[in-house]
Short mmCIF file of C-alpha atoms in Angstrom, two decimals:
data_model
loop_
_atom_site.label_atom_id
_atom_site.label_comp_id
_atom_site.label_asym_id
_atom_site.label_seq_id
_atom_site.Cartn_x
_atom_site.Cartn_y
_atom_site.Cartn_z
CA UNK A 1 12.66 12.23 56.44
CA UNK A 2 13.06 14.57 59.21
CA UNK A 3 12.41 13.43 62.45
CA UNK A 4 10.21 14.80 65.03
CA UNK A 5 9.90 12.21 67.45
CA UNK A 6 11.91 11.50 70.72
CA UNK A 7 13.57 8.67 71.77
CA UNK A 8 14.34 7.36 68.87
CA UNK A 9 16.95 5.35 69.04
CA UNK A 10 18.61 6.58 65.19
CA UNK A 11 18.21 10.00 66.28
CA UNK A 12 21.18 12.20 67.26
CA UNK A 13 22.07 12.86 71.05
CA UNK A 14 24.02 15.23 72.59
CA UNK A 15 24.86 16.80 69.15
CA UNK A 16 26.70 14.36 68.02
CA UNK A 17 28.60 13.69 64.98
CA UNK A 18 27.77 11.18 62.18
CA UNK A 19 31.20 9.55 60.15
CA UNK A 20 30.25 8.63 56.32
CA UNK A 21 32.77 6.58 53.99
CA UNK A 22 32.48 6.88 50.41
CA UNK A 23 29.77 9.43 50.13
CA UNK A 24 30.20 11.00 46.58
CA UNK A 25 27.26 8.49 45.67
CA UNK A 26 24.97 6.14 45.87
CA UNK A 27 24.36 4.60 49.10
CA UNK A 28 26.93 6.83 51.00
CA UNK A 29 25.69 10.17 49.93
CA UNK A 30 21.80 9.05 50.29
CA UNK A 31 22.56 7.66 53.96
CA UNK A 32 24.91 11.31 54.12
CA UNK A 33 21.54 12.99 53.51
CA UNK A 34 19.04 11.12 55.51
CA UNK A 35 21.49 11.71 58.48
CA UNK A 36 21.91 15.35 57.88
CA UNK A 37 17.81 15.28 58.53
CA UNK A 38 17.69 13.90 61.10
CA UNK A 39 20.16 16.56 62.63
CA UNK A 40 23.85 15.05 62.75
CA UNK A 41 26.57 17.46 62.08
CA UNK A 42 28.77 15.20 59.24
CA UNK A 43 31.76 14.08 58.37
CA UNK A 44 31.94 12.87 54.91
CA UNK A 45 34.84 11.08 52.64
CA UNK A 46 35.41 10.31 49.15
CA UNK A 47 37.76 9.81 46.77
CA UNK A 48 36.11 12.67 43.83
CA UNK A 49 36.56 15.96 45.40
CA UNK A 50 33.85 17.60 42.71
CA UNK A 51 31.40 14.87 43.79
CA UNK A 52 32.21 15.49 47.62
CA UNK A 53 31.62 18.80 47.00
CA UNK A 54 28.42 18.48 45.56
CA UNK A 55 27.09 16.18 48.11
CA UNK A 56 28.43 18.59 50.97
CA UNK A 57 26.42 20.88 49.74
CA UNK A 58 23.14 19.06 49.65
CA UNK A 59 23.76 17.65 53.18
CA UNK A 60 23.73 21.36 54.19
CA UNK A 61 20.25 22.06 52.47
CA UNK A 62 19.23 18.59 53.94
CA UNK A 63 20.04 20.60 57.97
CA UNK A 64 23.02 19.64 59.00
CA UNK A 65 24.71 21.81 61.35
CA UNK A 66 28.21 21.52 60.38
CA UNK A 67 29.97 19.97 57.21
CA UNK A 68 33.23 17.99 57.04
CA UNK A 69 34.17 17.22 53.67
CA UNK A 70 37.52 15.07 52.93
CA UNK A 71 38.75 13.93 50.45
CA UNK A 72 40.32 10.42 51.80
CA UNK A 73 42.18 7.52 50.11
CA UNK A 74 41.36 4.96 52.80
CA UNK A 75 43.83 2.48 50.85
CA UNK A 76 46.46 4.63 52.31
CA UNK A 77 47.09 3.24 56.03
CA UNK A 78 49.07 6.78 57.09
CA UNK A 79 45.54 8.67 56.02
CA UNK A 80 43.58 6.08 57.81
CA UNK A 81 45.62 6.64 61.14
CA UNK A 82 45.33 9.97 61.22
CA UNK A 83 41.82 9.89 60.94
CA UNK A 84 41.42 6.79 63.56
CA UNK A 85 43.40 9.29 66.01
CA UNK A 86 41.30 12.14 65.34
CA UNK A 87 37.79 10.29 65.76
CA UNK A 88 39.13 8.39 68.98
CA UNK A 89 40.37 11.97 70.52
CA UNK A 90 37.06 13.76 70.08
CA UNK A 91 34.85 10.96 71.09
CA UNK A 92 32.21 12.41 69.38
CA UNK A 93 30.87 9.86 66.65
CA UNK A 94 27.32 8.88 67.22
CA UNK A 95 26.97 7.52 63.61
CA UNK A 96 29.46 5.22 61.49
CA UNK A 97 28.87 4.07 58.19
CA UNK A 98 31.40 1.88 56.82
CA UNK A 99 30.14 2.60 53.29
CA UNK A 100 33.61 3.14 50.94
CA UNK A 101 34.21 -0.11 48.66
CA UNK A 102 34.74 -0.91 45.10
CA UNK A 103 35.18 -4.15 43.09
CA UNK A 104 37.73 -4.44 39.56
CA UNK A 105 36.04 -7.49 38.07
CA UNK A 106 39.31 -8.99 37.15
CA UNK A 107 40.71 -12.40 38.00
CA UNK A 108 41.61 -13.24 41.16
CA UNK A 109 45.26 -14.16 40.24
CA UNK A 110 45.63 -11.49 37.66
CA UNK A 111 44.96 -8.54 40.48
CA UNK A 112 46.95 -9.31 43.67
CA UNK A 113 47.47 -5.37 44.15
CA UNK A 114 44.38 -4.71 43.55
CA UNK A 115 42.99 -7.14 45.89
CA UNK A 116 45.42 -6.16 48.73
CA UNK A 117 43.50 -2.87 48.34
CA UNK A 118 40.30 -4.02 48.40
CA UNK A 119 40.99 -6.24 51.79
CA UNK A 120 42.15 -2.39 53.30
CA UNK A 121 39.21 -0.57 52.36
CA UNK A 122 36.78 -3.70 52.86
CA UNK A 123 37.67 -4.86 56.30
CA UNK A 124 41.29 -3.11 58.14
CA UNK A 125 38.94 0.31 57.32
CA UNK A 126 35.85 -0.49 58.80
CA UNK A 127 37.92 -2.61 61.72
CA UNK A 128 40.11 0.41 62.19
CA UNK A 129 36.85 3.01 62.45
CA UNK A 130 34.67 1.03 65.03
CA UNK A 131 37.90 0.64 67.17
CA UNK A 132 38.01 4.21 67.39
CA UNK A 133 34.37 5.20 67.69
CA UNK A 134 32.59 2.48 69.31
CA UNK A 135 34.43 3.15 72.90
CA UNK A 136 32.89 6.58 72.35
CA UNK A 137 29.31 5.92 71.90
CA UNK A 138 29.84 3.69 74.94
CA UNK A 139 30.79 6.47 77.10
CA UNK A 140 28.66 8.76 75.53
CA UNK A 141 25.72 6.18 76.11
CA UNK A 142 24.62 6.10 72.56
CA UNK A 143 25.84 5.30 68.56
CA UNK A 144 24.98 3.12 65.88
CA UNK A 145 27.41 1.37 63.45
CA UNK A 146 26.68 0.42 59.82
CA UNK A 147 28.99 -1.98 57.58
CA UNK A 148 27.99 -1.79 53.91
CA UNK A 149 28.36 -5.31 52.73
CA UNK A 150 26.36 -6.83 49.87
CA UNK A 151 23.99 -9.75 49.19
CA UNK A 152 26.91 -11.41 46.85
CA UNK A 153 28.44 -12.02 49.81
CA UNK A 154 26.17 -15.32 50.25
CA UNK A 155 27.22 -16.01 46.92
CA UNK A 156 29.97 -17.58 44.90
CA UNK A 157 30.79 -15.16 42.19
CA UNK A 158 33.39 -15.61 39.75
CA UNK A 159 35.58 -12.37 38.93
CA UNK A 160 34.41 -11.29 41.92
CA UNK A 161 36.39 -13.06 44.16
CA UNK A 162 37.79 -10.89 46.87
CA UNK A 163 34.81 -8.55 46.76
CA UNK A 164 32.29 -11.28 47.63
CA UNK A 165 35.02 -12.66 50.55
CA UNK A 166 35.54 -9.79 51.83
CA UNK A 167 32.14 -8.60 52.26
CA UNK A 168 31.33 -12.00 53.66
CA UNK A 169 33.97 -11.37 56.20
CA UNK A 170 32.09 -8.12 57.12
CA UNK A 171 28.85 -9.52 57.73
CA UNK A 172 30.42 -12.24 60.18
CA UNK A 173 32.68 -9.49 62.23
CA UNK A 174 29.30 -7.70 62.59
CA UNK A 175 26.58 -10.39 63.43
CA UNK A 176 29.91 -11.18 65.91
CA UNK A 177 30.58 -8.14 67.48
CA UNK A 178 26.78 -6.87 67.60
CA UNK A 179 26.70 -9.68 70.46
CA UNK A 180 29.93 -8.08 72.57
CA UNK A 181 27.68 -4.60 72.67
CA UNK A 182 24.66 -3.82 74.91
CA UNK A 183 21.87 -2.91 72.20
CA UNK A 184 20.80 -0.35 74.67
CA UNK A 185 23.36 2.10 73.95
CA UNK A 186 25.40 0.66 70.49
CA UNK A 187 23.53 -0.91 67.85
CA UNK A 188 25.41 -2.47 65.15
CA UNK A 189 24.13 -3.26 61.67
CA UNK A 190 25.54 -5.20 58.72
CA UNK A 191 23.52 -3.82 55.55
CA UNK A 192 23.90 -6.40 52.61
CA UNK A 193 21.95 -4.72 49.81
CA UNK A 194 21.29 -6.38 46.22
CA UNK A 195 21.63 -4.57 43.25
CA UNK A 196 21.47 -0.66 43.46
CA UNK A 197 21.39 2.00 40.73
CA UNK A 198 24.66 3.51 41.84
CA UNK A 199 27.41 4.35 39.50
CA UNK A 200 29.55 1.39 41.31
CA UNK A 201 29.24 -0.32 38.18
CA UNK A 202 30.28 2.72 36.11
CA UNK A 203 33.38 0.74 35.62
CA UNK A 204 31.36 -1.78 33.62
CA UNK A 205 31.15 -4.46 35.93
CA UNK A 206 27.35 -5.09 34.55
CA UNK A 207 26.70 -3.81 31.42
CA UNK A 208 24.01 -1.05 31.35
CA UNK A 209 21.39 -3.30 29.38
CA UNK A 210 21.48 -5.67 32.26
CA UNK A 211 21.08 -2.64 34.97
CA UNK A 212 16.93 -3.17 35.19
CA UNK A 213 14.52 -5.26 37.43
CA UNK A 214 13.28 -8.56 35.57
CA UNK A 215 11.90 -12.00 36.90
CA UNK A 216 13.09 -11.98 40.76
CA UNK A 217 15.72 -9.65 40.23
CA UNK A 218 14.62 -6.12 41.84
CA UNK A 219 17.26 -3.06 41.65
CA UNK A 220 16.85 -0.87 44.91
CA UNK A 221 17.41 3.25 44.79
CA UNK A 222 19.89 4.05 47.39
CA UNK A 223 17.59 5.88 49.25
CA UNK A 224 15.14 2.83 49.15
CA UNK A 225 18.22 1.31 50.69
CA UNK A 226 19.13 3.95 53.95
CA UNK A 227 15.44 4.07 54.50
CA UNK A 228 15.05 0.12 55.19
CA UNK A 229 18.51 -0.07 56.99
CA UNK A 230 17.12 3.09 59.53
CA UNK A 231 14.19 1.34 60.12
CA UNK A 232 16.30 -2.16 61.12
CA UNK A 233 17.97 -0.05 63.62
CA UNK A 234 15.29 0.74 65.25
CA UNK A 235 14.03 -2.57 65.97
CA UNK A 236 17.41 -3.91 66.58
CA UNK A 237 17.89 -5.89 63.57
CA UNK A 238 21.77 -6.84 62.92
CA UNK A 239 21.31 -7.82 59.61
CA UNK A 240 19.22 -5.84 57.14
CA UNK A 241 18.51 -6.75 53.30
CA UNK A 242 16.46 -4.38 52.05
CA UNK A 243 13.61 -5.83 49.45
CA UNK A 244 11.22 -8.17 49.99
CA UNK A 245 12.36 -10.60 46.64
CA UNK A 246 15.93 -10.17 48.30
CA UNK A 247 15.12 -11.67 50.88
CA UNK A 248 13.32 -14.11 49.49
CA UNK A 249 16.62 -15.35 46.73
CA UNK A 250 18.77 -15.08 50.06
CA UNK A 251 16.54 -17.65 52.12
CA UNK A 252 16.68 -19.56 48.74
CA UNK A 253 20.10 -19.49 48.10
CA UNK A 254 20.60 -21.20 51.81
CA UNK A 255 18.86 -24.21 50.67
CA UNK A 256 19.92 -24.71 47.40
CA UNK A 257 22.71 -26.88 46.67
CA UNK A 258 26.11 -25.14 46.28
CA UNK A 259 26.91 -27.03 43.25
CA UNK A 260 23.77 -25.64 41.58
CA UNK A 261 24.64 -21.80 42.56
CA UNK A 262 28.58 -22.95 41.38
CA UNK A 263 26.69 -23.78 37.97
CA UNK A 264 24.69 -20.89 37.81
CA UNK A 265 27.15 -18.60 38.42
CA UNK A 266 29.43 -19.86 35.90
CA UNK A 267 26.80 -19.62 33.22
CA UNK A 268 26.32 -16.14 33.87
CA UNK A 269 29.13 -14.26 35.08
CA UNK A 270 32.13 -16.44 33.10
CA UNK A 271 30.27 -14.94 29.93
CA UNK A 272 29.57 -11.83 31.23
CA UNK A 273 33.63 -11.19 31.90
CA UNK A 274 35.84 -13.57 29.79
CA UNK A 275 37.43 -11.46 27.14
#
């Protein structure tokens, strides 16, 4: 997807620099990729440093001028501080996606570590980033920001319980926020995807038999994904669900009593994880 066109707003300026979370996969390394064609020099983070690796590389072949390639536990607040004080002193980033997240499927009183962790990567992280970029793109008169959140988080999903909050607390701070920018210059975007092939489930979280598209349910390829969320951008959409049946179960889900999605839920997902 390499762009030729000028003044687009998604395009790079003043070579600037795009930040990535959680690229080894997925929806971070696709959105790594489409980034390094359009022409962004990268910074990219991940937990897997042969996965990090891997995807520097192909963000190279995909053009981008320079590589950054860290492995980052952004649980770890003395990591995340150095890094907020690095990005805020070069005032460089044109491009933030908040994309690093993970969910346990455990219950919520069985996990409290666990979901102390979650709340830092989820929400402090992505809070902590746009603090120190956004300024930036405001002075450099240009920069997009993109949360990672997830359609669950219009949902009530058992076993999923700080996952689904959290992300619900994402989408809020950036429909919020989004209004305290000029669109002009920062454009903010809170991408709530459905179901993905990515390995985030390699933990088992859905079972691979379950892992295909039936009835309304549609799974999305990540690069299905960072194509629809580019294109939102450009017409200044603050939140973007990519997939048309998506949409369709989250217009749905708005109308439908929340004692019937309580009910469905429990069906489903109490079977699914109860040992």
């Amino acid at each position: 997807m390499t762009s030729t066109k000028t003044n687009v707003f998604t395009d790079p300026r003043n070579g600037g620099r795009a930040v990535v979370t959680g690229a080894t996969s997925g929806i971070g390394r696709a959105y790594a990729i489409a980034l390094a064609r359009l022409g962004y020099r990268l910074l990219v983070t991940g937990r897997r440093h042969s996965l990090l690796e891997a995807v520097a590389e192909e963000v190279r072949q995909a053009g981008a001028p320079t590589v950054d390639a860290r492995v980052i536990e952004l649980s770890d607040t003395s990591v995340v501080d150095a890094l907020c004080s690095e990005l805020a002193r070069a005032a460089d980033t044109e491009y933030l996606v908040n994309n690093a997240g993970f969910a346990t499927g455990k219950p919520f009183f069985e996990d409290p570590n666990g979901n102390d962790r979650m709340n830092t990567v989820h929400i402090d992280v992505p809070m902590r980033l746009m603090y120190a970029t956004v300024p930036g793109m405001e002075r450099r008169g240009h920069g997009c920001v993109v949360n990672v959140a997830s359609l669950a988080a219009y949902l009530a999903v058992p076993y999923a319980s700080t996952y689904v909050a959290s992300k619900a607390y994402l989408i809020a701070l950036t429909e919020c926020v989004s209004l305290e920018v000029d669109p002009s210059i920062v454009r903010i975007q809170a991408l709530a995807p459905g179901y993905v092939h990515t390995d985030f489930h390699r933990d088992g979280l859905i079972p691979d038999r379950e892992r295909r598209s039936r009835g309304l349910i549609r799974w999305s390829s990540p690069e299905a994904v960072v194509k629809h969320s580019l294109r939102c951008l450009e017409k200044n959409q603050v939140l973007s669900v990519p997939g048309a049946l998506n949409r369709i179960l989250l217009g749905v889900s708005r109308i439908t009593p929340r004692s019937v999605l309580y009910a469905t839920a429990s069906r489903r997902l109490r079977r699914r994880y109860r040992p």
